[in-house]
Amino acid sequence: MDINGFRAELETRLLIEKEYIIQELSSIHDDQEKLNLLGKFNDQYRGLIKRLANEYGIDLNEAYPTENPSDSENLSYEQIILGKTMSIYDKLVDELYEEITNIN
């Protein structure tokens, strides 16, 4: 599995989703409803990982192959992907939070 290609594709799709959510902001006037968009973005992040894994033919529950087979810590593909992509999510959700809190 090319984790860097997966990561790049996920980032591109998350950027698009973030822009859609920003567009939604103009039609929402309730502050709590605006903040709920952060949860929606999180759901989209998780959903995109599943969708991309399916496109790449990856079973997220399968153990990720390690260089050291005697390593007792068997991480799944999902755990590896989350670890490698969480920084992207964190950056984009911070940007989204700024957009939400700056729009009156």
Short mmCIF file of N, CA and C in Angstrom, two decimals:
data_model
loop_
_atom_site.label_atom_id
_atom_site.label_comp_id
_atom_site.label_asym_id
_atom_site.label_seq_id
_atom_site.Cartn_x
_atom_site.Cartn_y
_atom_site.Cartn_z
N MET A 1 0.85 -1.18 0.00
CA MET A 1 0.00 0.00 0.00
C MET A 1 0.89 1.24 0.00
N ASP A 2 0.57 2.17 -0.85
CA ASP A 2 1.28 3.44 -0.91
C ASP A 2 0.61 4.41 0.06
N ILE A 3 1.13 4.49 1.28
CA ILE A 3 0.52 5.33 2.31
C ILE A 3 0.60 6.81 1.94
N ASN A 4 1.65 7.23 1.25
CA ASN A 4 1.77 8.64 0.87
C ASN A 4 0.74 9.02 -0.18
N GLY A 5 0.47 8.13 -1.12
CA GLY A 5 -0.57 8.38 -2.12
C GLY A 5 -1.94 8.43 -1.47
N PHE A 6 -2.18 7.52 -0.55
CA PHE A 6 -3.44 7.48 0.19
C PHE A 6 -3.63 8.79 0.95
N ARG A 7 -2.57 9.20 1.63
CA ARG A 7 -2.61 10.43 2.43
C ARG A 7 -2.89 11.65 1.55
N ALA A 8 -2.23 11.74 0.42
CA ALA A 8 -2.43 12.87 -0.49
C ALA A 8 -3.86 12.91 -1.03
N GLU A 9 -4.39 11.75 -1.40
CA GLU A 9 -5.77 11.70 -1.91
C GLU A 9 -6.76 12.08 -0.81
N LEU A 10 -6.52 11.60 0.39
CA LEU A 10 -7.40 11.94 1.52
C LEU A 10 -7.37 13.44 1.78
N GLU A 11 -6.19 14.03 1.74
CA GLU A 11 -6.07 15.46 1.98
C GLU A 11 -6.85 16.25 0.93
N THR A 12 -6.72 15.87 -0.32
CA THR A 12 -7.44 16.56 -1.41
C THR A 12 -8.95 16.49 -1.18
N ARG A 13 -9.43 15.30 -0.86
CA ARG A 13 -10.88 15.14 -0.66
C ARG A 13 -11.36 15.86 0.59
N LEU A 14 -10.55 15.89 1.64
CA LEU A 14 -10.93 16.61 2.85
C LEU A 14 -10.99 18.12 2.62
N LEU A 15 -10.07 18.62 1.81
CA LEU A 15 -10.10 20.05 1.47
C LEU A 15 -11.40 20.40 0.76
N ILE A 16 -11.83 19.55 -0.13
CA ILE A 16 -13.10 19.76 -0.84
C ILE A 16 -14.26 19.74 0.14
N GLU A 17 -14.27 18.76 1.05
CA GLU A 17 -15.35 18.66 2.04
C GLU A 17 -15.37 19.88 2.95
N LYS A 18 -14.19 20.36 3.32
CA LYS A 18 -14.11 21.56 4.17
C LYS A 18 -14.73 22.76 3.45
N GLU A 19 -14.46 22.90 2.17
CA GLU A 19 -15.03 24.01 1.41
C GLU A 19 -16.55 23.92 1.33
N TYR A 20 -17.08 22.71 1.17
CA TYR A 20 -18.53 22.54 1.17
C TYR A 20 -19.13 22.97 2.51
N ILE A 21 -18.48 22.61 3.58
CA ILE A 21 -18.98 22.97 4.90
C ILE A 21 -18.91 24.49 5.10
N ILE A 22 -17.85 25.11 4.63
CA ILE A 22 -17.74 26.57 4.74
C ILE A 22 -18.88 27.24 3.97
N GLN A 23 -19.23 26.68 2.82
CA GLN A 23 -20.35 27.22 2.05
C GLN A 23 -21.66 27.07 2.82
N GLU A 24 -21.80 25.98 3.56
CA GLU A 24 -23.01 25.74 4.36
C GLU A 24 -23.17 26.77 5.46
N LEU A 25 -22.07 27.30 5.96
CA LEU A 25 -22.10 28.23 7.08
C LEU A 25 -23.00 29.44 6.84
N SER A 26 -23.01 29.93 5.62
CA SER A 26 -23.78 31.13 5.32
C SER A 26 -25.28 30.93 5.51
N SER A 27 -25.74 29.70 5.46
CA SER A 27 -27.17 29.45 5.62
C SER A 27 -27.55 29.03 7.03
N ILE A 28 -26.57 28.95 7.92
CA ILE A 28 -26.83 28.53 9.30
C ILE A 28 -26.64 29.73 10.22
N HIS A 29 -27.63 29.95 11.09
CA HIS A 29 -27.58 31.11 11.98
C HIS A 29 -27.43 30.73 13.44
N ASP A 30 -27.67 29.48 13.77
CA ASP A 30 -27.56 29.01 15.15
C ASP A 30 -26.11 28.60 15.44
N ASP A 31 -25.53 29.16 16.51
CA ASP A 31 -24.12 28.88 16.83
C ASP A 31 -23.88 27.40 17.11
N GLN A 32 -24.79 26.76 17.82
CA GLN A 32 -24.61 25.34 18.13
C GLN A 32 -24.66 24.49 16.86
N GLU A 33 -25.55 24.87 15.96
CA GLU A 33 -25.65 24.14 14.69
C GLU A 33 -24.36 24.32 13.87
N LYS A 34 -23.77 25.51 13.95
CA LYS A 34 -22.50 25.74 13.26
C LYS A 34 -21.41 24.84 13.84
N LEU A 35 -21.36 24.75 15.16
CA LEU A 35 -20.35 23.90 15.81
C LEU A 35 -20.58 22.43 15.49
N ASN A 36 -21.82 22.04 15.27
CA ASN A 36 -22.12 20.66 14.90
C ASN A 36 -21.48 20.28 13.57
N LEU A 37 -21.14 21.29 12.77
CA LEU A 37 -20.48 21.02 11.50
C LEU A 37 -19.09 20.41 11.71
N LEU A 38 -18.49 20.67 12.87
CA LEU A 38 -17.20 20.04 13.18
C LEU A 38 -17.37 18.52 13.31
N GLY A 39 -18.46 18.10 13.93
CA GLY A 39 -18.76 16.67 14.03
C GLY A 39 -19.03 16.07 12.66
N LYS A 40 -19.70 16.84 11.83
CA LYS A 40 -19.97 16.38 10.47
C LYS A 40 -18.65 16.19 9.71
N PHE A 41 -17.72 17.11 9.90
CA PHE A 41 -16.43 17.00 9.24
C PHE A 41 -15.67 15.76 9.73
N ASN A 42 -15.75 15.49 11.02
CA ASN A 42 -15.12 14.29 11.57
C ASN A 42 -15.71 13.04 10.94
N ASP A 43 -17.04 13.01 10.82
CA ASP A 43 -17.69 11.86 10.18
C ASP A 43 -17.23 11.71 8.74
N GLN A 44 -17.06 12.83 8.05
CA GLN A 44 -16.61 12.77 6.66
C GLN A 44 -15.17 12.25 6.58
N TYR A 45 -14.34 12.64 7.53
CA TYR A 45 -12.96 12.14 7.59
C TYR A 45 -12.96 10.62 7.71
N ARG A 46 -13.72 10.11 8.65
CA ARG A 46 -13.80 8.66 8.85
C ARG A 46 -14.38 7.96 7.63
N GLY A 47 -15.42 8.56 7.06
CA GLY A 47 -16.05 7.98 5.88
C GLY A 47 -15.13 7.96 4.68
N LEU A 48 -14.35 9.03 4.51
CA LEU A 48 -13.41 9.08 3.39
C LEU A 48 -12.31 8.04 3.54
N ILE A 49 -11.87 7.80 4.76
CA ILE A 49 -10.87 6.75 4.97
C ILE A 49 -11.43 5.41 4.53
N LYS A 50 -12.67 5.13 4.92
CA LYS A 50 -13.29 3.86 4.54
C LYS A 50 -13.47 3.77 3.03
N ARG A 51 -13.92 4.86 2.42
CA ARG A 51 -14.15 4.87 0.97
C ARG A 51 -12.83 4.70 0.21
N LEU A 52 -11.80 5.42 0.62
CA LEU A 52 -10.51 5.29 -0.05
C LEU A 52 -9.91 3.90 0.16
N ALA A 53 -10.06 3.36 1.35
CA ALA A 53 -9.56 2.00 1.61
C ALA A 53 -10.24 1.03 0.66
N ASN A 54 -11.52 1.20 0.47
CA ASN A 54 -12.26 0.34 -0.47
C ASN A 54 -11.72 0.52 -1.89
N GLU A 55 -11.49 1.76 -2.30
CA GLU A 55 -10.96 2.03 -3.64
C GLU A 55 -9.56 1.45 -3.83
N TYR A 56 -8.77 1.48 -2.76
CA TYR A 56 -7.40 0.96 -2.83
C TYR A 56 -7.34 -0.55 -2.56
N GLY A 57 -8.48 -1.15 -2.22
CA GLY A 57 -8.51 -2.58 -1.95
C GLY A 57 -7.88 -2.94 -0.61
N ILE A 58 -8.05 -2.07 0.37
CA ILE A 58 -7.44 -2.27 1.69
C ILE A 58 -8.51 -2.71 2.68
N ASP A 59 -8.22 -3.78 3.41
CA ASP A 59 -9.06 -4.20 4.52
C ASP A 59 -8.54 -3.49 5.76
N LEU A 60 -9.30 -2.53 6.27
CA LEU A 60 -8.85 -1.72 7.39
C LEU A 60 -8.59 -2.54 8.66
N ASN A 61 -9.24 -3.67 8.78
CA ASN A 61 -9.08 -4.50 9.97
C ASN A 61 -7.86 -5.43 9.89
N GLU A 62 -7.31 -5.59 8.70
CA GLU A 62 -6.17 -6.47 8.50
C GLU A 62 -4.92 -5.89 9.17
N ALA A 63 -4.06 -6.76 9.68
CA ALA A 63 -2.82 -6.31 10.31
C ALA A 63 -1.90 -5.70 9.27
N TYR A 64 -1.31 -4.59 9.62
CA TYR A 64 -0.36 -3.91 8.74
C TYR A 64 0.98 -4.64 8.83
N PRO A 65 1.55 -5.01 7.69
CA PRO A 65 2.82 -5.76 7.73
C PRO A 65 3.95 -4.89 8.29
N THR A 66 4.72 -5.47 9.19
CA THR A 66 5.84 -4.74 9.77
C THR A 66 7.15 -5.33 9.28
N GLU A 67 8.19 -4.54 9.42
CA GLU A 67 9.51 -5.01 9.02
C GLU A 67 10.04 -6.06 9.98
N ASN A 68 9.56 -6.02 11.21
CA ASN A 68 10.00 -6.96 12.23
C ASN A 68 8.84 -7.89 12.59
N PRO A 69 8.77 -9.06 12.00
CA PRO A 69 7.64 -9.95 12.23
C PRO A 69 7.50 -10.41 13.69
N SER A 70 8.57 -10.32 14.48
CA SER A 70 8.47 -10.72 15.88
C SER A 70 7.91 -9.60 16.75
N ASP A 71 7.64 -8.46 16.14
CA ASP A 71 7.06 -7.33 16.87
C ASP A 71 5.69 -7.73 17.40
N SER A 72 5.52 -7.60 18.70
CA SER A 72 4.27 -8.06 19.31
C SER A 72 3.11 -7.08 19.08
N GLU A 73 3.42 -5.88 18.65
CA GLU A 73 2.38 -4.89 18.45
C GLU A 73 1.90 -4.93 17.00
N ASN A 74 0.80 -5.63 16.78
CA ASN A 74 0.24 -5.73 15.43
C ASN A 74 -0.80 -4.65 15.24
N LEU A 75 -0.46 -3.64 14.48
CA LEU A 75 -1.39 -2.56 14.21
C LEU A 75 -2.15 -2.86 12.93
N SER A 76 -3.40 -2.44 12.92
CA SER A 76 -4.22 -2.63 11.73
C SER A 76 -3.93 -1.53 10.71
N TYR A 77 -4.35 -1.76 9.49
CA TYR A 77 -4.23 -0.73 8.46
C TYR A 77 -4.94 0.54 8.92
N GLU A 78 -6.11 0.38 9.54
CA GLU A 78 -6.86 1.55 10.00
C GLU A 78 -6.05 2.36 11.01
N GLN A 79 -5.40 1.70 11.94
CA GLN A 79 -4.60 2.40 12.94
C GLN A 79 -3.42 3.13 12.30
N ILE A 80 -2.79 2.48 11.35
CA ILE A 80 -1.66 3.11 10.64
C ILE A 80 -2.15 4.32 9.85
N ILE A 81 -3.25 4.17 9.14
CA ILE A 81 -3.79 5.27 8.33
C ILE A 81 -4.19 6.44 9.22
N LEU A 82 -4.88 6.15 10.33
CA LEU A 82 -5.26 7.23 11.24
C LEU A 82 -4.03 7.94 11.78
N GLY A 83 -3.01 7.19 12.13
CA GLY A 83 -1.78 7.79 12.63
C GLY A 83 -1.08 8.66 11.61
N LYS A 84 -1.12 8.23 10.35
CA LYS A 84 -0.43 8.97 9.29
C LYS A 84 -1.24 10.15 8.76
N THR A 85 -2.54 10.18 9.02
CA THR A 85 -3.38 11.23 8.45
C THR A 85 -3.98 12.17 9.48
N MET A 86 -3.81 11.89 10.75
CA MET A 86 -4.44 12.71 11.79
C MET A 86 -3.94 14.16 11.74
N SER A 87 -2.70 14.38 11.35
CA SER A 87 -2.18 15.75 11.28
C SER A 87 -2.93 16.56 10.21
N ILE A 88 -3.29 15.92 9.12
CA ILE A 88 -4.07 16.59 8.08
C ILE A 88 -5.44 16.98 8.64
N TYR A 89 -6.08 16.01 9.28
CA TYR A 89 -7.39 16.27 9.87
C TYR A 89 -7.31 17.41 10.89
N ASP A 90 -6.32 17.35 11.78
CA ASP A 90 -6.18 18.38 12.82
C ASP A 90 -6.04 19.77 12.21
N LYS A 91 -5.20 19.88 11.19
CA LYS A 91 -4.97 21.17 10.54
C LYS A 91 -6.27 21.70 9.93
N LEU A 92 -6.98 20.84 9.20
CA LEU A 92 -8.20 21.27 8.51
C LEU A 92 -9.34 21.57 9.48
N VAL A 93 -9.45 20.79 10.54
CA VAL A 93 -10.52 21.05 11.50
C VAL A 93 -10.24 22.34 12.28
N ASP A 94 -8.96 22.64 12.52
CA ASP A 94 -8.62 23.93 13.14
C ASP A 94 -9.00 25.09 12.23
N GLU A 95 -8.71 24.95 10.94
CA GLU A 95 -9.08 25.99 9.98
C GLU A 95 -10.60 26.14 9.91
N LEU A 96 -11.29 25.02 9.93
CA LEU A 96 -12.76 25.05 9.89
C LEU A 96 -13.32 25.71 11.14
N TYR A 97 -12.75 25.40 12.28
CA TYR A 97 -13.18 26.02 13.54
C TYR A 97 -13.01 27.54 13.48
N GLU A 98 -11.89 27.98 12.93
CA GLU A 98 -11.64 29.43 12.78
C GLU A 98 -12.73 30.06 11.90
N GLU A 99 -13.06 29.38 10.79
CA GLU A 99 -14.11 29.89 9.91
C GLU A 99 -15.45 29.99 10.65
N ILE A 100 -15.76 28.96 11.40
CA ILE A 100 -17.04 28.92 12.12
C ILE A 100 -17.12 30.02 13.16
N THR A 101 -16.05 30.21 13.90
CA THR A 101 -16.10 31.20 14.98
C THR A 101 -15.92 32.63 14.49
N ASN A 102 -15.44 32.82 13.28
CA ASN A 102 -15.25 34.18 12.75
C ASN A 102 -16.46 34.69 11.98
N ILE A 103 -17.38 33.81 11.62
CA ILE A 103 -18.57 34.22 10.87
C ILE A 103 -19.68 34.53 11.86
N ASN A 104 -20.26 35.69 11.71
CA ASN A 104 -21.35 36.10 12.62
C ASN A 104 -22.69 35.89 11.98
#
